[in-house]
Amino acid sequence: MTPIVFLVILFIGSLLAGLLGSILGIGGGAIIVPLLTIFFHVPIRIAIAASIVSVIATSSGGAIAFLRDGLTNIRVAMFLELATTTGAIFGALITKSVPDRLLFILFAVVLMWSAIAMVRKPKEVETLITSNDKIANKLKLGATITTEREGKITYTLVKTKIGLAMMFCAGMVSSLLGIGSGVLKVPAMDLVMRMPLKASTATSNFMIGVTAASSAIIYLAEGQVDPILTAPVAVGVVIGATIGSRKLKTVNLNSLRYLFVVVLFVVAVEMIFKA
Amino acid sequence: MADFNQQDNYNDETDDSKVAGEKTHEDDHHFHHHQHTKDEIPLSLAKALAAGIITAAIFTAIGFIWYISANYHALSKGSYKTLDRSALVKSIEPSSFIHNLMQLNALGFVGLGLYFLILTPFLRVVASVYQFFMVKDRAFTIITATVALLLIFGFALGVMGVSL
């Protein structure tokens, strides 16, 4: 495969990854890195650096549609970004000490864990209108959202400290693996902090850009980004994410979850083989 | 800006005290406060920044197509693995990027697009600092400003090549 053919296929693949990623709220990175490493045999660190830059595009491309739908909780996003950015910077600083094989295994484990967490969840977690969590109360982290299926849902959050700790890990994993780590952020908000799934997905999407930017800027400043490989990935993801973000409200919650789980399992198994 | 005003009716509260004339029961207080409408969301800001992402993508695309056209023969043989990418990777480091940008070459454009892409979420955080500051939400002004400083700190560490 000549470099030109490779780059064109890469562009198309990235466009599809951006589309799928924004629908699922997983930032596209979980698809981009396996696409680059498994299908195109790109070294994992180059793939990670290219992916983390393009992940920003998924978040920002999707942000408008989510904000318009009133699903994004900006206060929660900003609060949790304290932890994700710290984690992402830490991850970018330790990445050189982490062997490639461990990155593949970590990638598979993260995806498997997320898939299992989503499968085990029998139904939408019941939201709370009151909370004994001091931080959530003091910072007024709750909100009311409107969805087509469930109507108006008012919620507040619990276990914000655990949420923060999980977000630190999510940020670290994001920068180590080049993924948006929506796969960790959504369950942290949804399953632990009791935020409705759609609000969690939208808020995670909003956060992913900032988390990714904090590690992407380190990779870029350190000269770890291959611009000619990253360019078609980033442009493809921007286009895909822009198209995908218009579709969220029309996607059925169960089919969304089902699709999410299948994608995570397939990718995880592939990554284990690669390791 | 006005976008945040409705959402932050209680911004001046710095402790658990209640605002006169508002809810007296804590649970009711939170229930009431948490209701906000999508009109409060800074949609115009999101739109402006999404436009920034599109602009970044356009710069990246122009630089990319330019690079492909200029190096068509070299890119039509062998494989991507056989290309010498060390110069490419180096071209994106801050100092080389500024040099390429001054030269107005293809890699300069790609770099401009990619830096712009990364700058966009940072600008969104900075805009949030301003918005929370304007509605006197002290807690969230500090929170968002800390996030912005963390991003600057990360960039500085990257430029210095610090690793653990």
XYZ file of C-alpha atoms in Angstrom:
439
model
C 0.000 0.000 0.000
C 1.555 3.293 -1.084
C 1.572 6.160 1.404
C -1.088 8.045 -0.599
C -3.494 5.080 -0.609
C -2.814 4.553 3.092
C -3.573 8.176 3.910
C -6.811 8.179 1.885
C -8.057 4.973 3.560
C -7.009 6.440 6.891
C -9.104 9.525 6.195
C -12.192 7.437 5.377
C -11.672 5.216 8.430
C -11.281 8.263 10.656
C -14.450 9.789 9.276
C -16.359 6.628 10.206
C -14.662 6.516 13.623
C -15.651 10.129 14.282
C -19.226 9.359 13.268
C -19.506 6.287 15.496
C -17.535 7.872 18.313
C -19.752 10.909 18.576
C -22.949 8.841 18.501
C -21.595 6.654 21.321
C -19.923 9.446 23.273
C -16.617 7.563 23.234
C -14.642 10.242 21.448
C -13.532 8.124 18.505
C -10.147 7.343 20.035
C -11.228 3.862 21.056
C -11.719 3.201 17.347
C -8.841 5.278 15.923
C -6.049 3.636 17.950
C -7.079 0.040 17.092
C -7.652 1.120 13.476
C -4.112 2.492 13.255
C -2.384 -0.268 15.208
C -4.358 -3.377 14.224
C -5.266 -2.600 10.626
C -2.453 -0.296 9.550
C 0.326 -1.545 11.860
C 1.260 1.959 12.935
C 3.441 1.963 16.100
C 1.153 2.424 19.091
C 2.755 5.640 20.369
C 2.355 7.402 17.022
C -1.229 6.128 16.899
C -1.898 7.417 20.412
C -0.522 10.886 19.665
C -2.527 11.130 16.415
C -5.632 9.897 18.153
C -5.504 12.230 21.138
C -5.326 15.281 18.844
C -8.310 14.120 16.813
C -10.296 13.220 19.934
C -10.582 16.961 20.605
C -12.484 17.297 17.361
C -15.056 14.684 18.365
C -15.809 16.540 21.551
C -16.090 19.972 20.028
C -17.976 18.734 16.986
C -20.573 17.138 19.217
C -20.777 19.901 21.794
C -23.223 22.111 19.908
C -25.877 19.467 19.422
C -25.652 18.357 23.046
C -25.797 21.923 24.340
C -28.749 22.695 22.114
C -30.561 19.700 23.564
C -29.847 21.006 27.075
C -28.256 17.715 28.154
C -24.777 19.005 29.024
C -24.116 19.919 32.656
C -21.360 22.522 32.386
C -20.895 22.883 36.146
C -20.315 19.158 36.560
C -18.018 19.142 33.531
C -15.859 21.992 34.814
C -15.725 20.570 38.326
C -14.642 17.125 37.133
C -12.142 18.593 34.670
C -10.003 19.515 37.671
C -9.370 15.805 38.057
C -9.261 14.781 34.389
C -6.705 17.435 33.368
C -4.481 16.591 36.343
C -4.718 12.909 35.461
C -4.046 13.589 31.773
C -0.912 15.633 32.507
C 0.311 12.925 34.868
C -0.333 10.269 32.201
C 1.554 12.218 29.531
C 4.513 12.578 31.884
C 4.764 8.863 32.733
C 3.999 7.487 29.259
C 7.659 7.097 28.264
C 8.170 4.714 31.174
C 5.261 2.486 30.127
C 6.118 -0.411 27.749
C 4.088 -0.805 24.496
C 2.784 -4.213 25.512
C 1.340 -2.771 28.692
C -0.381 -0.047 26.689
C -2.129 -2.687 24.533
C -3.172 -4.679 27.590
C -4.338 -1.569 29.423
C -6.313 -0.605 26.348
C -8.039 -3.998 26.267
C -8.712 -3.986 30.008
C -10.247 -0.509 29.947
C -12.545 -1.435 27.081
C -13.534 -4.782 28.616
C -14.222 -3.173 31.972
C -16.443 -0.588 30.367
C -18.321 -3.166 28.325
C -18.963 -5.331 31.381
C -20.115 -2.337 33.415
C -22.613 -1.451 30.735
C -23.872 -5.023 30.275
C -24.402 -5.562 33.989
C -26.525 -2.492 34.271
C -30.096 -3.764 34.087
C -31.818 -0.465 33.443
C -31.467 3.277 33.650
C -30.158 4.171 37.135
C -32.789 5.924 39.188
C -31.854 9.560 39.574
C -31.982 11.399 42.874
C -33.571 14.753 43.563
C -31.864 15.146 46.921
C -28.345 14.343 47.962
C -26.320 14.205 51.150
C -23.137 14.897 49.216
C -21.762 18.197 50.537
C -19.758 19.056 47.419
C -22.679 18.372 45.073
C -24.947 20.537 47.208
C -22.511 23.367 47.703
C -21.528 23.574 44.029
C -25.103 22.967 42.875
C -24.192 20.169 40.544
C -27.711 18.958 39.794
C -29.931 19.904 36.863
C -33.120 19.142 35.007
C -33.027 17.694 31.517
C -35.700 16.845 28.996
C -35.494 13.733 26.846
C -37.968 12.493 24.291
C -38.470 9.088 25.896
C -38.465 9.895 29.607
C -39.659 13.502 29.588
C -38.369 15.805 32.315
C -35.765 14.343 34.666
C -34.470 16.271 37.674
C -31.331 14.940 39.253
C -28.592 15.721 41.714
C -25.329 13.908 42.272
C -23.819 11.706 44.973
C -20.304 10.348 45.679
C -18.495 13.279 44.091
C -15.167 12.379 45.753
C -15.230 8.903 44.229
C -16.250 10.560 40.971
C -13.214 12.858 41.145
C -10.873 9.932 41.813
C -12.335 8.030 38.862
C -11.963 11.122 36.697
C -8.277 11.390 37.596
C -7.863 7.799 36.374
C -9.957 8.574 33.297
C -7.689 11.526 32.488
C -4.564 9.444 32.957
C -5.921 6.628 30.799
C -6.998 9.193 28.207
C -3.483 10.477 27.753
C -1.770 7.082 28.053
C -4.024 5.455 25.447
C -5.001 8.383 23.228
C -8.698 7.908 23.849
C -11.307 10.388 25.030
C -12.023 7.895 27.810
C -15.728 8.564 27.657
C -15.782 4.814 28.359
C -14.656 5.648 31.893
C -16.239 9.049 32.296
C -19.773 7.988 31.413
C -19.927 5.090 33.927
C -18.342 7.319 36.603
C -21.104 9.887 36.199
C -23.874 7.456 35.338
C -23.278 4.479 37.647
C -21.423 6.148 40.521
C -22.647 9.737 40.654
C -26.162 8.830 39.494
C -26.407 11.207 36.589
C -28.907 10.211 33.848
C -27.153 8.347 30.998
C -27.881 10.913 28.307
C -26.703 13.780 30.530
C -23.591 11.736 31.379
C -22.886 11.084 27.706
C -23.313 14.756 26.777
C -21.254 16.015 29.725
C -18.542 13.446 29.042
C -18.458 14.610 25.430
C -18.051 18.207 26.560
C -15.220 17.225 28.925
C -13.319 15.027 26.493
C -12.009 18.013 24.518
C -10.376 19.637 27.529
C -8.976 16.359 28.850
C -7.555 15.462 25.446
C -6.150 18.963 24.915
C -4.195 18.789 28.169
C -2.254 15.714 27.050
C -2.249 16.538 23.310
C -0.448 19.796 24.001
C 2.287 17.885 25.841
C 2.691 15.370 23.003
C 2.752 18.200 20.471
C 5.247 20.279 22.443
C 7.463 17.226 22.910
C 7.401 16.485 19.169
C 5.586 13.144 19.378
C 2.925 13.980 16.797
C 3.353 12.910 13.140
C 1.512 15.761 11.360
C 0.947 13.996 8.030
C -0.547 10.969 9.740
C -2.545 13.081 12.186
C -3.951 15.458 9.556
C -6.279 13.001 7.734
C -7.279 11.480 11.073
C -8.193 14.866 12.581
C -10.009 16.141 9.487
C -11.886 12.841 9.073
C -12.930 12.854 12.710
C -14.129 16.476 12.546
C -16.374 15.652 9.586
C -17.604 12.365 11.089
C -18.264 13.884 14.511
C -20.150 16.818 13.038
C -22.467 14.436 11.176
C -22.773 12.015 14.123
C -23.574 14.650 16.720
C -26.800 15.522 14.924
C -28.091 11.992 15.449
C -27.948 11.487 19.238
C -31.480 12.394 20.233
C -32.952 10.092 17.625
C -30.982 7.058 18.791
C -32.848 4.669 21.058
C -31.194 4.342 24.480
C -31.125 0.531 24.471
C -29.775 0.218 20.972
C -27.198 2.848 21.927
C -26.091 0.768 24.883
C -26.130 -2.461 22.878
C -24.004 -0.936 20.136
C -21.666 0.524 22.758
C -21.074 -2.873 24.387
C -20.506 -4.743 21.116
C -17.978 -2.170 19.911
C -16.079 -2.269 23.194
C -15.826 -6.075 23.259
C -14.677 -6.431 19.670
C -12.010 -3.761 20.107
C -10.811 -5.223 23.433
C -10.352 -8.737 22.022
C -8.406 -7.356 19.054
C -6.106 -5.399 21.340
C -5.340 -8.496 23.459
C -4.323 -10.383 20.318
C -2.135 -7.468 19.349
C -0.376 -7.479 22.745
C -22.865 36.877 30.462
C -26.596 36.566 30.715
C -26.426 32.911 29.833
C -25.228 32.008 33.281
C -27.372 34.400 35.287
C -30.482 32.299 35.630
C -28.548 29.198 36.434
C -26.638 30.898 39.176
C -29.272 32.705 41.156
C -27.524 31.652 44.319
C -24.037 32.571 43.303
C -23.435 34.937 46.143
C -23.934 32.157 48.631
C -20.602 30.984 49.909
C -21.940 28.771 52.669
C -25.060 26.808 53.360
C -27.111 29.851 54.358
C -30.455 30.415 52.671
C -31.404 33.365 50.570
C -34.238 35.400 52.082
C -37.540 34.907 50.353
C -36.335 31.737 48.666
C -36.680 28.124 49.751
C -36.056 27.465 53.413
C -35.904 23.716 53.267
C -32.566 22.515 52.009
C -33.962 19.728 49.829
C -36.420 22.071 48.221
C -33.662 24.566 47.774
C -31.612 22.173 45.714
C -34.571 20.856 43.843
C -35.531 24.387 42.889
C -32.062 25.478 41.996
C -31.294 22.555 39.771
C -34.020 23.364 37.360
C -32.573 25.250 34.471
C -33.516 25.512 30.868
C -31.445 25.116 27.792
C -31.658 28.887 27.280
C -29.045 29.218 29.994
C -26.463 27.249 28.058
C -23.879 29.397 26.280
C -24.821 28.144 22.860
C -23.300 31.115 21.062
C -19.964 30.336 22.676
C -20.210 26.687 21.686
C -21.033 27.734 18.138
C -18.072 30.109 17.994
C -15.736 27.425 19.214
C -17.159 24.776 16.905
C -16.478 27.250 14.113
C -12.909 27.325 15.460
C -12.703 23.545 15.115
C -13.971 23.730 11.532
C -11.401 26.461 10.786
C -8.680 24.281 12.317
C -9.821 21.352 10.181
C -9.749 23.529 7.057
C -6.173 24.714 7.759
C -5.125 21.123 8.438
C -6.818 19.902 5.248
C -5.215 22.637 3.110
C -1.762 21.888 4.523
C -2.298 18.148 4.094
C -3.447 18.356 0.465
C -0.636 20.816 -0.241
C 1.928 18.428 1.260
C 0.552 15.461 -0.726
C 0.639 17.444 -3.993
C 4.165 18.703 -3.392
C 5.452 15.234 -2.475
C 3.289 13.196 -4.834
C 6.113 11.137 -6.357
C 7.724 10.287 -3.055
C 4.339 9.264 -1.622
C 3.412 7.082 -4.628
C 6.037 4.421 -3.966
C 7.004 2.248 -1.042
C 4.853 2.342 2.027
C 4.236 4.785 4.843
C 6.553 2.759 7.063
C 9.500 3.311 4.702
C 9.107 7.099 4.781
C 11.499 9.060 6.943
C 9.090 10.498 9.441
C 11.571 11.913 11.941
C 11.697 15.237 10.074
C 7.905 15.264 9.892
C 7.495 14.680 13.593
C 10.073 17.337 14.377
C 8.248 19.842 12.177
C 5.414 20.072 14.685
C 7.519 21.009 17.710
C 6.821 24.623 18.718
C 10.084 26.129 17.389
C 10.008 24.228 14.053
C 6.307 24.940 13.689
C 6.831 28.699 13.997
C 9.659 28.466 11.451
C 7.416 26.551 8.993
C 4.598 29.002 9.535
C 6.867 31.944 8.725
C 7.913 30.109 5.550
C 4.208 29.621 4.697
C 4.754 26.016 3.687
C 2.489 22.934 3.801
C 3.733 21.678 7.168
C 3.248 25.167 8.600
C -0.423 24.990 7.621
C -0.891 21.510 9.066
C 0.770 22.684 12.286
C -1.430 25.770 12.409
C -4.533 23.604 12.095
C -3.418 21.142 14.752
C -2.370 23.833 17.232
C -5.637 25.642 16.607
C -7.528 22.406 17.271
C -5.832 22.008 20.634
C -6.262 25.660 21.517
C -10.052 25.507 21.068
C -10.931 23.617 24.283
C -8.497 25.866 26.140
C -10.326 28.950 24.876
C -13.592 27.392 25.956
C -12.243 27.037 29.489
C -10.953 30.642 29.450
C -14.367 31.853 28.266
C -15.986 29.909 31.109
C -13.674 31.602 33.626
C -14.886 34.951 32.305
C -18.544 33.931 32.380
C -18.446 32.598 35.921
C -16.495 35.667 37.012
C -19.108 37.986 35.498
C -21.925 36.357 37.479
C -19.774 36.446 40.635
C -19.708 32.679 41.026
C -16.533 32.587 43.066
C -16.269 28.819 43.431
C -16.614 28.162 39.717
C -14.357 31.066 38.757
C -11.630 29.420 40.828
C -12.429 25.952 39.473
C -12.347 27.013 35.812
C -9.267 29.208 36.300
C -7.464 26.252 37.881
C -8.344 24.064 34.892
C -6.988 26.768 32.532
C -3.769 27.031 34.545
C -3.374 23.252 34.489
C -3.511 23.328 30.682
C -0.825 26.044 30.538
C 1.255 24.098 33.040
C 0.974 20.971 30.853
C 2.152 22.871 27.779
C 5.115 24.279 29.709
C 6.071 20.790 30.875
C 5.841 19.534 27.287
C 8.063 22.331 25.953
C 10.593 21.632 28.688
C 10.440 17.923 27.855
C 9.731 16.888 31.429
C 8.862 13.234 31.980
C 8.596 11.037 35.042
